[in-house]
Tab-separated table of C-alpha atoms in Angstrom:
chain	number	residue	atom	x	y	z
A	14	MET	CA	74.538	61.575	93.144
A	15	ALA	CA	73.136	64.962	92.440
A	16	THR	CA	69.298	64.710	91.696
A	17	ALA	CA	67.333	66.563	89.291
A	18	ASP	CA	66.122	69.079	91.989
A	19	ASP	CA	69.541	69.354	93.063
A	20	ARG	CA	70.730	70.431	89.484
A	21	GLN	CA	67.902	72.650	89.267
A	22	GLU	CA	68.799	74.294	92.483
A	23	TRP	CA	72.364	74.640	91.308
A	24	ALA	CA	71.049	76.317	88.264
A	25	GLY	CA	69.095	78.885	90.000
A	26	TYR	CA	71.885	79.433	92.483
A	27	CYS	CA	74.670	80.278	89.549
A	28	GLY	CA	71.971	82.559	87.833
A	29	LEU	CA	71.097	84.608	91.046
A	30	HIS	CA	74.517	84.479	93.122
A	31	CYS	CA	76.236	88.061	92.814
A	32	SER	CA	79.633	88.564	94.142
A	33	ASP	CA	81.387	91.738	94.346
A	34	ALA	CA	85.303	91.408	94.557
A	35	GLY	CA	85.636	95.207	95.439
A	36	THR	CA	84.058	94.398	98.720
A	37	GLY	CA	83.998	90.658	98.983
A	38	LEU	CA	80.366	90.563	99.472
A	39	SER	CA	78.274	87.745	98.076
A	40	LEU	CA	74.632	87.799	97.692
A	41	ASP	CA	72.455	84.624	97.048
A	42	VAL	CA	68.941	85.523	96.091
A	43	SER	CA	67.881	82.238	94.550
A	44	GLY	CA	65.810	81.418	97.690
A	45	ALA	CA	63.241	83.644	96.486
A	46	ARG	CA	62.885	81.724	93.270
A	47	MET	CA	62.175	84.631	91.214
A	48	SER	CA	60.720	83.536	87.867
A	49	GLU	CA	62.487	84.495	84.340
A	50	ALA	CA	59.076	85.936	83.344
A	51	PHE	CA	59.239	88.404	86.429
A	52	LEU	CA	62.712	89.308	85.807
A	53	ALA	CA	62.069	90.059	82.273
A	54	ASP	CA	58.981	92.166	83.018
A	55	MET	CA	60.834	94.099	85.545
A	56	ALA	CA	63.892	94.976	83.321
A	57	GLY	CA	62.077	98.044	82.297
A	58	PRO	CA	61.124	99.284	85.800
A	59	LEU	CA	64.448	98.450	87.163
A	60	SER	CA	66.070	100.629	84.381
A	61	GLU	CA	64.042	103.498	85.285
A	62	ALA	CA	64.732	102.981	88.916
A	63	LEU	CA	68.401	103.064	88.307
A	64	THR	CA	68.241	106.116	86.115
A	65	ALA	CA	66.183	107.910	89.084
A	66	MET	CA	69.055	106.971	91.288
A	67	VAL	CA	71.432	108.739	89.038
A	68	ALA	CA	69.364	111.928	89.063
A	69	LEU	CA	69.496	111.392	93.038
A	70	GLU	CA	73.072	111.453	93.204
A	71	ALA	CA	73.354	114.286	90.720
A	72	GLY	CA	71.477	116.621	93.296
A	73	THR	CA	67.884	116.504	92.236
A	74	GLU	CA	65.268	117.469	94.788
A	75	ALA	CA	64.476	114.258	96.581
A	76	ASN	CA	62.504	115.247	99.749
A	77	PRO	CA	59.674	117.483	98.552
A	78	ASP	CA	58.382	118.146	102.022
A	79	GLU	CA	61.532	120.008	102.906
A	80	HIS	CA	62.520	120.742	99.382
A	81	ARG	CA	65.998	119.361	99.710
A	82	MET	CA	68.492	117.135	97.930
A	83	VAL	CA	69.605	113.802	99.476
A	84	GLY	CA	73.066	113.344	99.240
A	85	HIS	CA	74.350	110.351	101.536
A	86	TYR	CA	76.144	108.991	98.637
A	87	TRP	CA	78.461	112.160	98.508
A	88	LEU	CA	79.431	111.636	102.302
A	89	ARG	CA	81.853	108.689	100.948
A	90	ALA	CA	82.813	110.229	97.737
A	91	PRO	CA	82.800	114.033	97.942
A	92	ASP	CA	83.822	114.222	94.166
A	93	LEU	CA	80.270	113.190	93.499
A	94	ALA	CA	78.539	116.137	95.248
A	95	PRO	CA	76.802	118.544	92.705
A	96	SER	CA	79.033	121.493	93.698
A	97	ALA	CA	82.727	121.864	94.605
A	98	ASP	CA	81.495	123.668	97.935
A	99	LEU	CA	79.694	120.873	99.137
A	100	GLY	CA	82.427	118.368	98.397
A	101	ALA	CA	84.998	120.594	100.148
A	102	GLY	CA	82.676	120.952	103.311
A	103	ILE	CA	82.364	117.070	103.803
A	104	ARG	CA	86.458	116.868	103.571
A	105	ARG	CA	86.889	119.663	105.974
A	106	SER	CA	84.025	117.678	108.388
A	107	TRP	CA	86.659	114.738	108.190
A	108	ASP	CA	89.534	117.192	108.893
A	109	GLN	CA	87.746	118.757	111.846
A	110	VAL	CA	87.263	115.180	113.359
A	111	ALA	CA	90.908	114.297	112.829
A	112	THR	CA	91.940	117.400	114.644
A	113	PHE	CA	89.685	116.742	117.535
A	114	LEU	CA	90.544	113.010	118.178
A	115	PRO	CA	93.936	113.386	119.733
A	116	VAL	CA	92.663	115.955	122.078
A	117	ALA	CA	89.529	114.103	123.077
A	118	ARG	CA	91.778	110.930	123.387
A	119	GLU	CA	93.960	112.562	125.879
A	120	ARG	CA	91.337	114.210	127.917
A	121	TYR	CA	88.588	111.808	127.987
A	122	ARG	CA	88.069	108.154	128.538
A	123	SER	CA	84.307	107.926	128.011
A	124	VAL	CA	81.773	109.308	125.573
A	125	LEU	CA	77.921	109.951	126.335
A	126	HIS	CA	76.400	109.971	122.864
A	127	ILE	CA	72.686	111.644	123.060
A	128	GLY	CA	70.667	111.116	120.053
A	129	ILE	CA	67.280	109.462	119.045
A	130	GLY	CA	66.321	107.419	115.837
A	131	GLY	CA	68.935	107.758	112.972
A	132	SER	CA	71.279	109.841	115.201
A	133	ALA	CA	71.567	106.766	117.581
A	134	VAL	CA	70.708	103.509	116.004
A	135	GLY	CA	73.655	103.795	113.046
A	136	PRO	CA	76.135	104.882	115.439
A	137	ARG	CA	75.388	102.457	118.122
A	138	LEU	CA	75.535	99.649	115.666
A	139	LEU	CA	79.009	100.839	114.545
A	140	CYS	CA	80.293	101.338	118.116
A	141	ASP	CA	79.006	97.768	119.133
A	142	ALA	CA	80.638	96.129	116.120
A	143	TRP	CA	84.238	97.619	116.997
A	144	HIS	CA	83.929	98.068	120.547
A	145	ASP	CA	87.652	96.815	121.371
A	146	ARG	CA	89.652	99.240	118.907
A	147	GLY	CA	91.260	100.805	122.008
A	148	GLY	CA	89.507	103.975	121.801
A	149	LEU	CA	86.918	105.717	124.297
A	150	ALA	CA	84.243	103.696	125.763
A	151	VAL	CA	80.894	104.993	124.010
A	152	ARG	CA	77.541	105.071	125.740
A	153	PHE	CA	74.231	105.852	124.324
A	154	LEU	CA	71.317	107.960	125.540
A	155	ASP	CA	68.343	107.723	123.166
A	156	ASN	CA	65.472	107.685	125.572
A	157	ALA	CA	64.056	110.149	128.072
A	158	ASP	CA	64.270	107.360	130.552
A	159	PRO	CA	65.545	108.326	134.127
A	160	ASP	CA	66.608	104.943	134.894
A	161	GLY	CA	68.488	104.577	131.544
A	162	ILE	CA	70.463	107.750	132.215
A	163	ASP	CA	71.487	106.608	135.609
A	164	ARG	CA	72.589	103.194	133.986
A	165	ALA	CA	74.651	104.962	131.380
A	166	LEU	CA	76.317	107.116	133.950
A	167	ARG	CA	77.008	104.372	136.347
A	168	ASP	CA	80.735	103.052	136.534
A	169	LEU	CA	81.818	105.174	133.721
A	170	PRO	CA	85.455	104.905	132.875
A	171	GLY	CA	87.085	108.062	134.320
A	172	GLY	CA	83.783	109.435	135.687
A	173	LEU	CA	82.091	112.317	134.554
A	174	GLU	CA	85.231	114.469	134.952
A	175	ARG	CA	86.711	112.578	131.989
A	176	THR	CA	83.453	112.163	130.064
A	177	LEU	CA	82.836	113.974	126.607
A	178	VAL	CA	79.078	114.563	125.917
A	179	SER	CA	78.114	114.414	122.231
A	180	VAL	CA	74.747	115.670	121.310
A	181	VAL	CA	73.416	114.996	117.729
A	182	SER	CA	70.425	116.839	116.640
A	183	LYS	CA	69.734	118.117	112.913
A	184	SER	CA	67.381	120.726	113.920
A	185	GLY	CA	68.451	120.958	117.559
A	186	ILE	CA	64.936	121.130	118.926
A	187	THR	CA	64.374	117.729	119.006
A	188	PRO	CA	62.360	117.456	122.398
A	189	THR	CA	63.942	114.143	123.552
A	190	PRO	CA	67.541	114.758	122.971
A	191	TRP	CA	67.084	118.273	124.426
A	192	GLN	CA	65.358	117.400	127.505
A	193	VAL	CA	68.129	114.388	128.058
A	194	THR	CA	70.839	117.010	127.423
A	195	HIS	CA	69.468	119.242	130.179
A	196	GLU	CA	69.321	116.209	132.363
A	197	VAL	CA	72.930	115.250	131.857
A	198	GLU	CA	73.913	118.989	132.246
A	199	ARG	CA	72.258	118.995	135.722
A	200	ARG	CA	74.242	115.886	136.663
A	201	PHE	CA	77.483	117.651	135.750
A	202	ARG	CA	76.605	120.865	137.496
A	203	ALA	CA	75.755	118.513	140.567
A	204	ALA	CA	79.271	117.150	140.324
A	205	GLY	CA	80.529	120.586	140.219
A	206	LEU	CA	81.856	120.181	136.848
A	207	ASP	CA	81.599	122.752	133.693
A	208	PHE	CA	79.349	121.059	131.139
A	209	ALA	CA	80.245	123.204	128.394
A	210	ALA	CA	83.751	122.276	128.593
A	211	HIS	CA	82.597	118.527	127.967
A	212	ALA	CA	80.020	119.041	125.506
A	213	VAL	CA	80.196	119.127	121.579
A	214	ALA	CA	77.290	119.192	119.110
A	215	THR	CA	76.589	117.865	115.721
A	216	THR	CA	74.017	119.734	113.997
A	217	VAL	CA	73.236	121.790	111.120
A	218	PRO	CA	74.835	125.311	111.130
A	219	GLY	CA	72.688	127.946	112.486
A	220	SER	CA	70.199	125.488	114.048
A	221	ASP	CA	69.010	126.081	117.748
A	222	LEU	CA	71.645	123.518	118.717
A	223	ALA	CA	74.291	125.225	116.951
A	224	GLN	CA	73.535	128.587	118.566
A	225	HIS	CA	73.148	127.103	121.894
A	226	ALA	CA	76.417	125.679	121.944
A	227	ALA	CA	78.059	128.895	120.429
A	228	GLN	CA	76.372	130.749	123.151
A	229	HIS	CA	77.510	128.594	125.980
A	230	ARG	CA	80.906	127.959	124.592
A	231	TRP	CA	80.631	124.359	124.178
A	232	SER	CA	84.035	122.471	123.073
A	233	ALA	CA	83.092	122.146	119.385
A	234	VAL	CA	80.408	122.089	116.971
A	235	PHE	CA	80.583	119.437	114.151
A	236	PRO	CA	78.504	120.090	110.878
A	237	LEU	CA	75.695	118.193	109.493
A	238	TRP	CA	73.617	119.074	106.395
A	239	GLN	CA	69.983	119.311	105.633
A	240	TRP	CA	70.434	116.881	102.908
A	241	VAL	CA	71.614	114.132	105.022
A	242	GLY	CA	68.472	112.390	106.401
A	243	GLY	CA	68.732	110.596	109.836
A	244	ARG	CA	68.251	107.014	108.674
A	245	THR	CA	71.199	107.608	106.035
A	246	SER	CA	73.352	109.476	108.301
A	247	VAL	CA	75.588	106.793	109.324
A	248	THR	CA	78.351	107.827	106.900
A	249	SER	CA	78.250	111.265	108.240
A	250	LEU	CA	79.631	112.568	111.261
A	251	VAL	CA	76.506	111.469	113.017
A	252	GLY	CA	78.329	108.026	112.675
A	253	LEU	CA	81.943	108.820	112.121
A	254	LEU	CA	82.387	110.815	115.089
A	255	PRO	CA	81.530	108.219	117.792
A	256	ALA	CA	83.085	105.225	115.808
A	257	ALA	CA	86.310	107.598	115.375
A	258	LEU	CA	86.405	108.051	119.034
A	259	ALA	CA	85.967	104.523	119.656
A	260	GLY	CA	88.911	103.815	117.740
A	261	ALA	CA	87.587	102.563	114.242
A	262	ASP	CA	89.082	103.119	111.146
A	263	THR	CA	86.422	105.349	109.761
A	264	GLU	CA	88.256	105.855	106.323
A	265	ALA	CA	88.054	102.274	105.579
A	266	PHE	CA	84.303	102.134	106.563
A	267	LEU	CA	83.604	105.091	104.151
A	268	LEU	CA	85.808	103.236	101.532
A	269	GLY	CA	83.789	100.071	101.831
A	270	ALA	CA	80.445	102.049	101.517
A	271	ALA	CA	81.730	103.795	98.423
A	272	ALA	CA	83.033	100.686	96.699
A	273	MET	CA	79.607	99.111	97.221
A	274	ASP	CA	78.210	102.450	95.861
A	275	ARG	CA	80.293	101.790	92.503
A	276	CYS	CA	79.081	98.142	92.454
A	277	THR	CA	75.543	99.094	92.784
A	278	ARG	CA	75.267	101.618	89.984
A	279	ASN	CA	75.830	98.707	87.645
A	280	PRO	CA	72.913	98.472	85.058
A	281	ALA	CA	72.931	94.557	84.848
A	282	ALA	CA	70.678	93.350	87.425
A	283	THR	CA	72.626	90.211	88.036
A	284	ALA	CA	75.449	91.961	88.559
A	285	ASN	CA	74.057	94.444	90.845
A	286	PRO	CA	73.283	93.016	94.277
A	287	ALA	CA	71.239	95.981	95.475
A	288	ALA	CA	69.007	95.418	92.268
A	289	LEU	CA	68.696	91.567	93.130
A	290	LEU	CA	67.749	92.650	96.626
A	291	ALA	CA	65.267	94.990	95.637
A	292	LEU	CA	63.695	93.082	92.980
A	293	SER	CA	63.391	89.884	95.564
A	294	TRP	CA	61.787	92.172	98.010
A	295	TYR	CA	59.294	93.051	95.154
A	296	TRP	CA	58.743	89.528	94.109
A	297	LEU	CA	58.107	87.955	97.483
A	298	GLY	CA	56.003	90.767	98.799
A	299	GLY	CA	53.945	91.229	95.670
A	300	GLY	CA	55.198	94.875	95.373
A	301	ARG	CA	53.223	95.493	98.515
A	302	GLY	CA	55.316	94.075	101.442
A	303	ASP	CA	53.024	91.373	102.042
A	304	ARG	CA	55.753	89.328	103.796
A	305	THR	CA	57.816	90.466	106.551
A	306	MET	CA	61.532	90.429	106.243
A	307	VAL	CA	63.331	88.887	109.161
A	308	VAL	CA	67.148	90.021	108.981
A	309	VAL	CA	69.452	87.330	111.162
A	310	PRO	CA	73.044	88.168	111.440
A	311	TYR	CA	75.336	85.145	112.428
A	312	ARG	CA	77.751	87.226	114.441
A	313	ASP	CA	77.298	89.024	117.905
A	314	ARG	CA	78.807	92.128	116.718
A	315	LEU	CA	76.185	92.686	114.128
A	316	ALA	CA	73.156	92.035	116.477
A	317	LEU	CA	71.926	95.550	116.186
A	318	LEU	CA	72.004	95.505	112.481
A	319	PRO	CA	68.248	94.438	112.365
A	320	ARG	CA	67.440	97.463	114.031
A	321	TRP	CA	69.475	99.592	111.581
A	322	VAL	CA	67.910	97.681	108.730
A	323	GLN	CA	64.376	98.292	110.624
A	324	GLN	CA	64.525	101.848	110.464
A	325	LEU	CA	66.117	102.402	106.996
A	326	VAL	CA	63.498	100.225	105.634
A	327	MET	CA	60.074	100.902	107.481
A	328	GLU	CA	61.055	104.763	107.430
A	329	SER	CA	61.712	104.934	103.908
A	330	LEU	CA	58.810	102.590	102.612
A	331	GLY	CA	56.170	103.003	105.172
A	332	LYS	CA	53.979	105.587	103.105
A	333	ARG	CA	50.434	106.092	103.080
A	334	LEU	CA	50.588	107.883	99.444
A	335	ASP	CA	52.556	107.237	96.588
A	336	ARG	CA	54.229	109.873	94.392
A	337	SER	CA	51.084	110.487	92.480
A	338	GLY	CA	49.051	111.122	95.587
A	339	ARG	CA	47.095	107.894	95.340
A	340	VAL	CA	46.661	106.024	98.880
A	341	VAL	CA	48.546	102.777	98.928
A	342	ARG	CA	49.560	102.034	102.393
A	343	GLN	CA	53.147	100.994	101.282
A	344	GLY	CA	55.674	99.320	103.632
A	345	LEU	CA	57.915	96.254	104.199
A	346	THR	CA	57.933	95.235	108.055
A	347	VAL	CA	61.383	94.074	109.219
A	348	HIS	CA	62.496	92.425	112.756
A	349	GLY	CA	65.148	90.112	113.646
A	350	HIS	CA	67.583	89.302	116.137
A	351	LYS	CA	70.660	87.042	115.424
A	352	GLY	CA	71.536	83.394	114.693
A	353	VAL	CA	71.897	80.779	116.184
A	354	SER	CA	69.684	81.867	118.963
A	355	ASP	CA	66.935	82.885	116.528
A	356	GLN	CA	67.057	79.282	115.142
A	357	HIS	CA	66.010	77.804	118.500
A	358	SER	CA	63.098	80.358	118.926
A	359	TYR	CA	60.672	81.949	116.522
A	360	PHE	CA	62.341	80.076	113.481
A	361	GLN	CA	59.690	77.507	114.476
A	362	GLN	CA	56.815	79.793	113.110
A	363	LEU	CA	58.984	80.755	110.105
A	364	ARG	CA	59.639	77.261	109.003
A	365	ASP	CA	56.616	75.192	110.180
A	366	GLY	CA	53.788	78.093	110.643
A	367	ARG	CA	52.343	80.888	108.706
A	368	ASP	CA	53.955	81.279	105.329
A	369	ASP	CA	54.194	85.348	105.607
A	370	SER	CA	57.756	86.086	105.750
A	371	PHE	CA	61.117	85.616	104.397
A	372	VAL	CA	64.573	85.586	106.067
A	373	THR	CA	67.814	87.391	105.177
A	374	LEU	CA	70.692	85.470	106.813
A	375	ILE	CA	73.938	87.359	106.875
A	376	GLY	CA	77.288	85.741	107.802
A	377	THR	CA	80.914	86.392	107.596
A	378	HIS	CA	83.889	83.937	107.089
A	379	ARG	CA	86.277	85.543	109.594
A	380	GLY	CA	85.994	87.226	112.862
A	381	GLU	CA	88.446	89.728	114.840
A	382	SER	CA	91.091	87.280	115.801
A	383	GLY	CA	92.159	83.759	116.037
A	384	GLU	CA	89.047	81.716	114.962
A	385	SER	CA	88.575	78.142	116.393
A	386	ALA	CA	86.524	75.249	114.854
A	387	LEU	CA	83.499	77.185	116.596
A	388	ALA	CA	83.484	79.791	113.790
A	389	ASP	CA	82.959	76.846	111.138
A	390	HIS	CA	80.374	75.697	113.673
A	391	LEU	CA	78.440	78.929	113.258
A	392	PHE	CA	78.633	79.202	109.566
A	393	CYS	CA	77.224	75.726	109.412
A	394	GLY	CA	74.301	76.741	111.310
A	395	LEU	CA	73.635	79.335	108.756
A	396	LEU	CA	74.060	77.118	105.708
A	397	GLY	CA	71.805	74.418	107.566
A	398	THR	CA	69.215	77.130	108.324
A	399	LEU	CA	69.214	77.863	104.277
A	400	GLU	CA	68.684	74.094	103.796
A	401	ALA	CA	65.922	73.753	106.232
A	402	PHE	CA	64.092	76.875	104.739
A	403	ALA	CA	64.496	75.455	101.160
A	404	GLU	CA	63.203	71.869	102.215
A	405	ARG	CA	59.956	73.552	103.530
A	406	GLY	CA	59.734	75.942	100.345
A	407	ARG	CA	60.236	78.695	102.675
A	408	PRO	CA	62.209	81.783	100.850
A	409	ALA	CA	65.617	82.642	102.184
A	410	LEU	CA	68.313	85.309	101.214
A	411	ALA	CA	71.764	85.142	102.188
A	412	ILE	CA	74.459	87.783	102.457
A	413	THR	CA	78.138	86.726	103.248
A	414	LEU	CA	80.915	89.161	104.080
A	415	PRO	CA	84.780	88.374	104.474
A	416	ASP	CA	84.426	89.841	108.110
A	417	TYR	CA	82.872	92.538	110.033
A	418	ARG	CA	85.451	94.878	109.970
A	419	GLU	CA	85.039	98.576	108.822
A	420	HIS	CA	85.502	97.995	104.930
A	421	ALA	CA	82.865	95.080	104.979
A	422	LEU	CA	80.342	96.640	107.321
A	423	GLY	CA	80.490	100.019	105.263
A	424	ALA	CA	79.604	97.996	101.853
A	425	LEU	CA	76.826	95.963	103.676
A	426	LEU	CA	75.333	99.148	104.969
A	427	ALA	CA	75.591	100.798	101.631
A	428	LEU	CA	74.030	97.819	99.924
A	429	PHE	CA	70.824	98.222	101.943
A	430	GLU	CA	70.539	101.933	101.410
A	431	ARG	CA	70.602	101.297	97.714
A	432	ALA	CA	68.381	98.469	97.821
A	433	VAL	CA	65.739	100.659	99.729
A	434	GLY	CA	66.281	103.640	97.074
A	435	LEU	CA	65.653	101.097	94.080
A	436	TYR	CA	62.703	99.274	95.861
A	437	ALA	CA	60.902	102.675	96.429
A	438	GLU	CA	61.073	103.658	92.895
A	439	LEU	CA	59.793	100.225	91.856
A	440	VAL	CA	56.704	100.612	94.205
A	441	HIS	CA	56.248	104.535	93.403
A	442	VAL	CA	56.880	105.992	96.793
A	443	ASN	CA	59.283	108.488	97.931
A	444	ALA	CA	62.024	106.818	100.212
A	445	TYR	CA	63.200	110.364	101.479
A	446	HIS	CA	60.577	111.990	103.380
A	447	GLN	CA	58.666	110.967	106.496
A	448	PRO	CA	55.401	112.611	106.703
A	449	GLY	CA	54.346	110.122	109.299
A	450	VAL	CA	56.933	110.832	112.064
A	451	ASP	CA	56.035	113.170	114.678
A	452	LYS	CA	58.926	113.826	117.208
A	453	HIS	CA	56.774	116.248	119.243
A	454	THR	CA	54.041	113.943	120.473
A	455	ALA	CA	54.905	114.330	124.086
A	456	LEU	CA	54.655	118.258	124.016
A	457	PRO	CA	50.847	118.691	123.995
A	458	LEU	CA	50.312	115.988	126.782
A	459	LEU	CA	53.190	117.675	129.056
A	460	SER	CA	50.633	120.778	128.764
A	461	LEU	CA	47.710	118.767	129.429
A	462	ARG	CA	49.812	117.434	132.466
A	463	GLN	CA	50.022	120.801	133.759
A	464	LYS	CA	46.542	121.655	133.018
A	465	VAL	CA	45.207	118.907	135.018
A	466	LEU	CA	47.435	119.661	138.122
A	467	ASP	CA	46.555	123.290	138.105
A	468	HIS	CA	42.689	122.434	137.894
A	469	LEU	CA	42.856	120.077	140.556
A	470	THR	CA	44.801	122.417	142.593
A	471	GLU	CA	42.438	125.119	142.077
A	472	SER	CA	39.125	123.314	142.641
A	473	GLY	CA	40.477	121.418	145.693
A	474	GLU	CA	37.512	118.894	145.077
A	475	PRO	CA	37.773	115.162	143.927
A	476	THR	CA	37.256	115.198	140.281
A	477	THR	CA	36.422	112.421	137.750
A	478	ALA	CA	38.590	112.111	134.513
A	479	GLU	CA	35.474	113.023	132.392
A	480	ALA	CA	35.073	116.233	134.078
A	481	LEU	CA	38.810	117.078	133.844
A	482	ALA	CA	38.517	116.101	130.016
A	483	ASP	CA	35.665	118.796	129.696
A	484	ALA	CA	37.690	121.504	131.524
A	485	THR	CA	40.703	120.762	129.463
A	486	GLY	CA	39.526	119.837	125.899
A	487	HIS	CA	41.332	116.557	125.696
A	488	PRO	CA	39.679	112.937	125.157
A	489	PRO	CA	38.607	111.305	128.426
A	490	VAL	CA	40.732	108.282	127.607
A	491	THR	CA	43.999	110.231	127.144
A	492	VAL	CA	43.193	112.112	130.737
A	493	HIS	CA	42.312	109.195	132.400
A	494	ARG	CA	45.335	107.490	131.575
A	495	LEU	CA	47.598	110.508	132.677
A	496	LEU	CA	45.792	110.627	135.802
A	497	GLU	CA	46.734	107.103	136.506
A	498	HIS	CA	50.324	107.763	135.921
A	499	LEU	CA	50.094	110.775	138.228
A	500	ALA	CA	48.624	108.758	140.854
A	501	ALA	CA	51.058	106.230	140.597
A	502	ARG	CA	53.745	108.944	141.037
A	503	ASP	CA	51.887	110.232	144.009
A	504	LEU	CA	51.490	113.684	142.274
A	505	VAL	CA	47.579	113.397	142.685
A	506	ARG	CA	45.429	111.140	145.097
A	507	ARG	CA	43.188	108.573	143.699
A	508	ASP	CA	39.730	107.552	145.168
A	509	PRO	CA	38.970	104.445	143.496
A	510	GLY	CA	35.350	103.811	142.180
A	511	ARG	CA	33.858	100.902	140.319
A	512	GLY	CA	35.696	101.786	137.110
A	513	PRO	CA	37.283	104.734	135.520
A	514	ALA	CA	34.133	106.598	135.131
A	515	ASP	CA	33.709	107.080	138.852
A	516	THR	CA	37.028	106.973	140.099
A	517	ARG	CA	38.095	110.497	141.428
A	518	TYR	CA	41.209	112.357	141.749
A	519	THR	CA	42.405	115.120	144.088
A	520	ALA	CA	45.511	117.257	143.975
A	521	VAL	CA	47.903	116.100	146.713
A	522	ALA	CA	48.681	119.848	147.472
A	523	ALA	CA	44.987	120.411	148.265
A	524	ASP	CA	45.474	117.701	151.087
A	525	ALA	CA	48.360	119.210	152.712
């Protein structure tokens, strides 16, 4: 017989459970235990946030640093673009991929996708979720790690001769993909292959990468637009091209995202899953992100979802200043992996230790093929976890999908995109710029590396880190760390002292 607590839980569940028939997605935020007073107080701010989203979709400038619009919603519904030319350009990009696919499938068996940040996280999620669609094998290079490149190139189906290299860079001068591309090109030349015949680029027309690709006669250049941010680029060709090459149904993916976009324009909070998510985040974190969000999908194919959510949320919301210029240091920390594994590791703390987080559990009712009773075991693990958190009074949200196929995953990603936009409006930060991101941090240190080597070669004398810091104008701590690295690579000789201050370094060339 149901207890009074059971009936209260049921009433809360019914009031804060939202299902969308168009996508099959359901959201339950009853575990946040938002009060009726809070929901009433937030009705005005939420209405303003929804109005701001209407302006965003209409083409209002959203990134003041770069003076650009933000148009990821147009990518799955070109008719919404603020001009016919923009909408036509989106459709032409789809046509270009459709024309390229049969050629690529006939010629290649593998793809090396080179990109960082949003140019890698979203595409990798899609290709991992749909890795068995019968298309090309897609591998990712998103780090300047020589071992990582060796691993990606090892045992490529068809070898380099039948491998397509897809380079993604909005500006075309982001250092890491640029350097990785040069290294991969060197590997092709060493194998006696014409790299340009295997290379395609996805970039903004006229960028350095576009010009380089045209000058060196790469196979194709696919368009990207300034109004597409990296963390919201998964429904652009950044995500669509590798997913299509892998054999995914990208049209269904876009339709799922567009369907969720329509759902999350609803002005009624209880019928708008993105609004409910944003309100839950605000309530649970006090509008300041005081709790960590732990994202836990209960399917292996969605294991990379937490990384995508992490970038989307933390790059969008982690801001020092609000829209009025006040120092607020906003943000919402995200981590996660997958259930059931997580239930038997760090969930111990989430249930029993510090009360400084909330979980978002994500499950599906079906998988790819014949599901056994094991699928019910998996879903019951999700349900049991929800009960376990409720018993301890710990907040837990739940999202369920019909499956993880293209339409459903498109809807899920669009849900998080809209929730982030609404939450940013509620806390008065701009979700669409990234003043704290520095893609060029390595460049000054590469210059310092050369200065250090030159100084040691010219002096020929054992020299301390502090002396080299004075000579190069860099902090001694940084110089010492660099010297230790160079010594480990046998580029300088290290004469150890009692500690960092009296350890001396000599150029290897000077000893020869």
